[in-house]
PDB file of C-alpha atoms and ligand atoms in Angstrom:
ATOM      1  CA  UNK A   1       0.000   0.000   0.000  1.00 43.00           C
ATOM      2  CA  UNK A   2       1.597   3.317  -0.775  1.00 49.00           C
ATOM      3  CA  UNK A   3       1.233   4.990   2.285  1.00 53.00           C
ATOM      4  CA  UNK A   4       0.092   8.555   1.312  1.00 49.00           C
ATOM      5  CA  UNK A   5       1.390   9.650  -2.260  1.00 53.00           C
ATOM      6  CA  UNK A   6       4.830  11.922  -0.871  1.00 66.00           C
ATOM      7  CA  UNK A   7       2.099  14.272   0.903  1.00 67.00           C
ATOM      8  CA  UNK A   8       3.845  13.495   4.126  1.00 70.00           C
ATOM      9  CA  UNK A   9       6.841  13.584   3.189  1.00 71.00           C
ATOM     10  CA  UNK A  10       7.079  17.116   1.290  1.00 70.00           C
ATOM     11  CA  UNK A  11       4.612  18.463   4.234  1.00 73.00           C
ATOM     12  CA  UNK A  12       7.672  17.712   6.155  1.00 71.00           C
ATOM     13  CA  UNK A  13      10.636  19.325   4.184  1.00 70.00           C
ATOM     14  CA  UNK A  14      10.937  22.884   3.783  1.00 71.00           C
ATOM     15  CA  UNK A  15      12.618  22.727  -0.152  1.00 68.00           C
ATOM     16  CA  UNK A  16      14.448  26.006   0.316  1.00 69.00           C
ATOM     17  CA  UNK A  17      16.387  24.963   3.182  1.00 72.00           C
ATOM     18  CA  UNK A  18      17.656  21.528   2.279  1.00 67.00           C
ATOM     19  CA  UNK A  19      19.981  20.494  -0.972  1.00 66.00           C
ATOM     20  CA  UNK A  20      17.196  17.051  -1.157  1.00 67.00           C
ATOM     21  CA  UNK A  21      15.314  16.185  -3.959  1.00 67.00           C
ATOM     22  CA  UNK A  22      11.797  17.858  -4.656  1.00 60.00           C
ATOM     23  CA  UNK A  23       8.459  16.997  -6.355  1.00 57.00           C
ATOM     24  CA  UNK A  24       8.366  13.098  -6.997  1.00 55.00           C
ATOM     25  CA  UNK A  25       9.059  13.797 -10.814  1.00 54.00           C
ATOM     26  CA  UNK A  26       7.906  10.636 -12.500  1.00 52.00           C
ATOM     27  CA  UNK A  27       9.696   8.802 -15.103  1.00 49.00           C
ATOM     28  CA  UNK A  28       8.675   5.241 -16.756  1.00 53.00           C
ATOM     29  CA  UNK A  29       9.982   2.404 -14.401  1.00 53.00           C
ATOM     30  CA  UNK A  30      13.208   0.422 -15.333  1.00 51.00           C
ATOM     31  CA  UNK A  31      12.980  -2.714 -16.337  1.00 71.00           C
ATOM     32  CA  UNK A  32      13.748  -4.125 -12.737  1.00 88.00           C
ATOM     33  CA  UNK A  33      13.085  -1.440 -10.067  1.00 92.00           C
ATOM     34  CA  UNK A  34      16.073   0.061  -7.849  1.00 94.00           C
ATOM     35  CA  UNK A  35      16.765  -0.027  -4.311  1.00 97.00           C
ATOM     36  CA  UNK A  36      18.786   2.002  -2.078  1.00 98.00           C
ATOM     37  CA  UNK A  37      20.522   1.836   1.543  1.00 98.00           C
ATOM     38  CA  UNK A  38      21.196   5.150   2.528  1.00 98.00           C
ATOM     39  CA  UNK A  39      23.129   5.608   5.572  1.00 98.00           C
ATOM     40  CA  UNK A  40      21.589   8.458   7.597  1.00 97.00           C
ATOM     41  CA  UNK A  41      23.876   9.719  10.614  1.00 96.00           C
ATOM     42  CA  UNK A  42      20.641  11.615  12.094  1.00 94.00           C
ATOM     43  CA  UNK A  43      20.558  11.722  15.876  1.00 91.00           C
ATOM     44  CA  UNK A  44      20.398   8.023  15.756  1.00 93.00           C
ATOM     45  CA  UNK A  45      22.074   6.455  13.332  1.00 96.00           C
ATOM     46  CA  UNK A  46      20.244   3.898  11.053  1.00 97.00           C
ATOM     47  CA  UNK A  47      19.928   2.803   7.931  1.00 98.00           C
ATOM     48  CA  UNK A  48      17.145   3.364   5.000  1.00 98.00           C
ATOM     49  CA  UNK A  49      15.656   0.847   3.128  1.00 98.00           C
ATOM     50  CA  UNK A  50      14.120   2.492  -0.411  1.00 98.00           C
ATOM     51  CA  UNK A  51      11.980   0.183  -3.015  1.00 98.00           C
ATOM     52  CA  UNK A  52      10.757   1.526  -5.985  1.00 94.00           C
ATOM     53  CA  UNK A  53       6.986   0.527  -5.927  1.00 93.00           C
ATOM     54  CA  UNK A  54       5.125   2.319  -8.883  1.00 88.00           C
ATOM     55  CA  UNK A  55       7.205   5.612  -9.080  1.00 85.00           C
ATOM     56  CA  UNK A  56       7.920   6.132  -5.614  1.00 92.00           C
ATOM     57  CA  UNK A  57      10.360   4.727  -2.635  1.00 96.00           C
ATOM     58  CA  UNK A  58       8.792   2.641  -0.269  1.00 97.00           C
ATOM     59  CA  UNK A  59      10.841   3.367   2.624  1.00 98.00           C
ATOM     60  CA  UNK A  60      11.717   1.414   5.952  1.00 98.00           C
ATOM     61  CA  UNK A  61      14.752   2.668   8.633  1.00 98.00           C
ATOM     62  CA  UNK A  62      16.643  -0.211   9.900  1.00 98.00           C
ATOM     63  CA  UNK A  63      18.362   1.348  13.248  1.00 97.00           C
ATOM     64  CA  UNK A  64      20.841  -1.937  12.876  1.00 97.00           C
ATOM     65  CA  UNK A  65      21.155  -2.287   8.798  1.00 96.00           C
ATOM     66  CA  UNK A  66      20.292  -5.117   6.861  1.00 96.00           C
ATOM     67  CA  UNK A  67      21.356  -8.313   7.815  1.00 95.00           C
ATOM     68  CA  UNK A  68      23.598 -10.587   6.375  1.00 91.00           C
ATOM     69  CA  UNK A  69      23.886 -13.809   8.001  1.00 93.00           C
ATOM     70  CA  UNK A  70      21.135 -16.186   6.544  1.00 93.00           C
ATOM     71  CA  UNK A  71      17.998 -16.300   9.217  1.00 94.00           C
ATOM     72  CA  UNK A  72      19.043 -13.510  10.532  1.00 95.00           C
ATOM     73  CA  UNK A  73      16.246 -10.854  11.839  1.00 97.00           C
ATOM     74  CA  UNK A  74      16.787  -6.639  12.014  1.00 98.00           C
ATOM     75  CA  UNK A  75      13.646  -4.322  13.269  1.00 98.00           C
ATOM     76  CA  UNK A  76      12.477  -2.033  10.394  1.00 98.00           C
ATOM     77  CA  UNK A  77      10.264   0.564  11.052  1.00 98.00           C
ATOM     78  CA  UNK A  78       8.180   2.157   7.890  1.00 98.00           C
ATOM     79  CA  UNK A  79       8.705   5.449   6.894  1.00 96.00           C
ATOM     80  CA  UNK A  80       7.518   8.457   4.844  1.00 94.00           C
ATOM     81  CA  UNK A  81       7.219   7.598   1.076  1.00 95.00           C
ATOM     82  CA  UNK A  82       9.961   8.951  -0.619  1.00 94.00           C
ATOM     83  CA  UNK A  83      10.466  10.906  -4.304  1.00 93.00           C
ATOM     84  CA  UNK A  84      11.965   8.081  -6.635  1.00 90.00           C
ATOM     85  CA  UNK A  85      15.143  10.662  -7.447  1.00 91.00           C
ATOM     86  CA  UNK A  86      15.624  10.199  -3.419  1.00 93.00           C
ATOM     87  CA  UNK A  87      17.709   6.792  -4.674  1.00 94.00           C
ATOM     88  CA  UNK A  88      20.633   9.312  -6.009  1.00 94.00           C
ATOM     89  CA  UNK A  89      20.578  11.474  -2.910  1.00 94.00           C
ATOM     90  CA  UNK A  90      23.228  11.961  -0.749  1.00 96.00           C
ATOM     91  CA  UNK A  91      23.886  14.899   1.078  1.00 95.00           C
ATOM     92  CA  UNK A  92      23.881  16.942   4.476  1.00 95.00           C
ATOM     93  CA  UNK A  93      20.147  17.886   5.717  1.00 92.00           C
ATOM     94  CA  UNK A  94      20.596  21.135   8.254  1.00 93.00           C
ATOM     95  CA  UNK A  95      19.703  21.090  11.614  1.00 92.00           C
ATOM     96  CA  UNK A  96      16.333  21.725  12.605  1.00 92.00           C
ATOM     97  CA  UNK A  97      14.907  19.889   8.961  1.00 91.00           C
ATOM     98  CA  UNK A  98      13.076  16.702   9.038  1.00 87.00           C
ATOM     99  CA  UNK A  99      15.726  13.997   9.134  1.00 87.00           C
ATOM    100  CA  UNK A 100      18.710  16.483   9.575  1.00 92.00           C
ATOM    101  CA  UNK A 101      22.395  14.833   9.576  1.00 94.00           C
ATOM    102  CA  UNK A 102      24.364  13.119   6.757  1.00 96.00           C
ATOM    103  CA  UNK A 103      23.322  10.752   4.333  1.00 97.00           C
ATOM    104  CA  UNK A 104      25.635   8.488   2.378  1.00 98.00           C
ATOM    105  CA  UNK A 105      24.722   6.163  -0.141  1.00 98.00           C
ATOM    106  CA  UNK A 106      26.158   2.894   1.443  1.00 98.00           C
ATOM    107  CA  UNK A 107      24.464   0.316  -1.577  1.00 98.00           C
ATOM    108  CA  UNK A 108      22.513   0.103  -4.505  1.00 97.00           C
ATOM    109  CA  UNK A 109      20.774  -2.208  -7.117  1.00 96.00           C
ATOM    110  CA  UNK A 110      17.544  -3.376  -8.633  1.00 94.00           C
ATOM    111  CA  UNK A 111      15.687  -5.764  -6.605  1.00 95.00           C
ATOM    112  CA  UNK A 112      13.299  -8.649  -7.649  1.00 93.00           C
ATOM    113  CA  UNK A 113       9.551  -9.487  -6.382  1.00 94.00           C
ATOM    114  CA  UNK A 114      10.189 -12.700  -5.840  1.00 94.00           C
ATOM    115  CA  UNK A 115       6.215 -13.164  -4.618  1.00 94.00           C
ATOM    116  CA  UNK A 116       4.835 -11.966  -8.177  1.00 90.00           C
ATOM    117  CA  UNK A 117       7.196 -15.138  -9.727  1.00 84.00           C
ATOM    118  CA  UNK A 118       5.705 -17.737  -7.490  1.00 86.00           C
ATOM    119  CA  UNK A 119       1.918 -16.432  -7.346  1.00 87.00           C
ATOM    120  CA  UNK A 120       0.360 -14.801  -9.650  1.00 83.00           C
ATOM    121  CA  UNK A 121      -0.840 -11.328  -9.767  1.00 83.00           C
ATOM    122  CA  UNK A 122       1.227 -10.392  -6.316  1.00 90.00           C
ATOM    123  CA  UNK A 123       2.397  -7.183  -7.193  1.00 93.00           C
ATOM    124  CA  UNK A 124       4.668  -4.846  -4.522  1.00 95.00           C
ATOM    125  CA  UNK A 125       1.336  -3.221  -3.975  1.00 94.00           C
ATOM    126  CA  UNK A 126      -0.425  -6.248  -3.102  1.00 95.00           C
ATOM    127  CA  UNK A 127       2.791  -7.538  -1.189  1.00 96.00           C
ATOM    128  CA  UNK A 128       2.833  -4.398   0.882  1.00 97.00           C
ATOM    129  CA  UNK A 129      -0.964  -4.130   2.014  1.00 96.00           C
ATOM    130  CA  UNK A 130      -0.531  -7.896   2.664  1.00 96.00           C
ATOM    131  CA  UNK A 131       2.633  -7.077   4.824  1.00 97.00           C
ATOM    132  CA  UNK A 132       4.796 -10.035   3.606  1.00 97.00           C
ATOM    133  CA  UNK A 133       7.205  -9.123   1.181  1.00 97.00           C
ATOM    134  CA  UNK A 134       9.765 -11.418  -0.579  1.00 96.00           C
ATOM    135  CA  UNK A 135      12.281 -10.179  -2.474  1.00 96.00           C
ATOM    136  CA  UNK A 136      15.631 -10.658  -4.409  1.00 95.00           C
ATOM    137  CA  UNK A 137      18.100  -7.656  -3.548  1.00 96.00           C
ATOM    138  CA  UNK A 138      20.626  -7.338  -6.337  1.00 96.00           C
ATOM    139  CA  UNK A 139      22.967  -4.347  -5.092  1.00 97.00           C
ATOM    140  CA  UNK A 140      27.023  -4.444  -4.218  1.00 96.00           C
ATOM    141  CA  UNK A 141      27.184  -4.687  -0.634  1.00 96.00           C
ATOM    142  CA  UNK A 142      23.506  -6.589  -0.371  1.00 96.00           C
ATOM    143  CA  UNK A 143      22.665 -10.005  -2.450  1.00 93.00           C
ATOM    144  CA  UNK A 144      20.267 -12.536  -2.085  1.00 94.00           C
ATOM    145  CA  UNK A 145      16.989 -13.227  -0.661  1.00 95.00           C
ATOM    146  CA  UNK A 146      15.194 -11.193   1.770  1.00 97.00           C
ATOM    147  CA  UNK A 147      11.754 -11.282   3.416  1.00 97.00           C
ATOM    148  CA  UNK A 148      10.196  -7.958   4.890  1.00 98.00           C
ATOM    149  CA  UNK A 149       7.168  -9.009   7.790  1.00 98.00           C
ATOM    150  CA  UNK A 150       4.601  -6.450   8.973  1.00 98.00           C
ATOM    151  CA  UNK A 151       4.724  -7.473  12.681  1.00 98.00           C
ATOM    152  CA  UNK A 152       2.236  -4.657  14.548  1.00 96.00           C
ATOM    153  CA  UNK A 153       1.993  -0.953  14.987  1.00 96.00           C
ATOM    154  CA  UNK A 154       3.488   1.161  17.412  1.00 95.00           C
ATOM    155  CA  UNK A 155       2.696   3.970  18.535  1.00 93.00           C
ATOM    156  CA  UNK A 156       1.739   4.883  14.395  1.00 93.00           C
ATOM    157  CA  UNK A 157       4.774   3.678  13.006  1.00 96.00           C
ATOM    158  CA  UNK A 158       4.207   0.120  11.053  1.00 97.00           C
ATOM    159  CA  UNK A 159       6.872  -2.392  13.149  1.00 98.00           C
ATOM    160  CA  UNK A 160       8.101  -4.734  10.471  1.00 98.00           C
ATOM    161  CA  UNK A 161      11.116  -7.143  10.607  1.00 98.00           C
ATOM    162  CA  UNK A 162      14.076  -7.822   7.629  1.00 98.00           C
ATOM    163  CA  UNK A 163      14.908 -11.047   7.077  1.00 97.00           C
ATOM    164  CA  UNK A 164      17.499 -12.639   5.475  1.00 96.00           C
ATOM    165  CA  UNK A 165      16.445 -16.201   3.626  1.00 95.00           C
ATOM    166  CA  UNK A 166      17.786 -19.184   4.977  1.00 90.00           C
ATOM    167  CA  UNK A 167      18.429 -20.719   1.929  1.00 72.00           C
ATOM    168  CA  UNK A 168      19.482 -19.172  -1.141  1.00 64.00           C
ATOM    169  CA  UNK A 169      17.856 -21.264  -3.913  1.00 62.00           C
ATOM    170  CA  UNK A 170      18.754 -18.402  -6.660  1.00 57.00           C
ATOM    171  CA  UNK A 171      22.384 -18.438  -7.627  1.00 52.00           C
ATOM    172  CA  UNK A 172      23.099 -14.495  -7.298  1.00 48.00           C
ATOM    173  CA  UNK A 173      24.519 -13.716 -10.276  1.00 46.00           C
TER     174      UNK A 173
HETATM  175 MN1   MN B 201      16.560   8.318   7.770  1.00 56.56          MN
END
């Protein structure tokens, strides 16, 4: 489910103050979608997950980072949607700005939905309202299977958990 179309997002930025990306401008969708991990030294320091789900970044901050040892489990907590040209950003947000501190770029790639191979018609929307995502993350630092859970709420912040697949049964190429 995309959450609520950027509105949150840009309601929270003021664009004159901060060198981030704008409007959401929308462009036709590569042929496999990207994903980003940007590492965000904010007052804590965590990790963002970004898929691109339908011209936007579905966004999750991992306070730990993804994992990497198979079965391994890291809290993710959903976040604002973000503007798809948000994947290129890195960049120092000022004090006082939603999200102020520095954000690197610390990996990259296309990802697959490995639910819309198995079953049909199981798109990232579907996946997402459904809160059981499976995918294939194809970046430099990150490869291989992962599973994203919705657990619960807290507070108003959906509590989901990353996952890293036991077994790999894709080679990663
Ligand atoms: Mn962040």
């Amino acid at each position: 489910m995309i959450k609520n179309e950027l509105k949150s997002y840009l309601g929270r930025r003021d664009l004159k103050k901060t060198p981030e990306p704008g409007r959401g401008k929308y462009r036709p969708p590569w042929k496999e979608p990207v994903f980003v991990i940007q590492k965000h030294f904010a007052t804590n320091l965590h990790y963002d997950l970004r898929l691109e789900v339908e011209g936007m970044l579905i966004s999750w901050a991992v306070p730990k980072g993804p994992p990497e040892a198979p079965g391994t489990k890291r809290l993710a907590v959903r976040t604002d949607d973000h503007p798809l040209e948000y994947a290129d950003f890195e960049g120092v947000i000022p004090e006082g700005q939603y999200g102020a501190g520095t954000v690197i770029i610390w990996d990259k790639g296309t990802y697959v939905n490995l639910r819309k191979e198995k079953e049909e018609n199981t798109d990232m929307k579907k996946s997402l309202s459904e809160g059981k995502l499976e995918i294939w993350l194809k970046g430099g630092k990150i490869k291989g299977i992962y599973y994203l859970i919705k657990t619960g709420m807290q507070k108003d912040k959906e509590q989901w958990l990353l996952i890293k697949a036991k077994d790999e049964k894709i080679d990663a190429a």
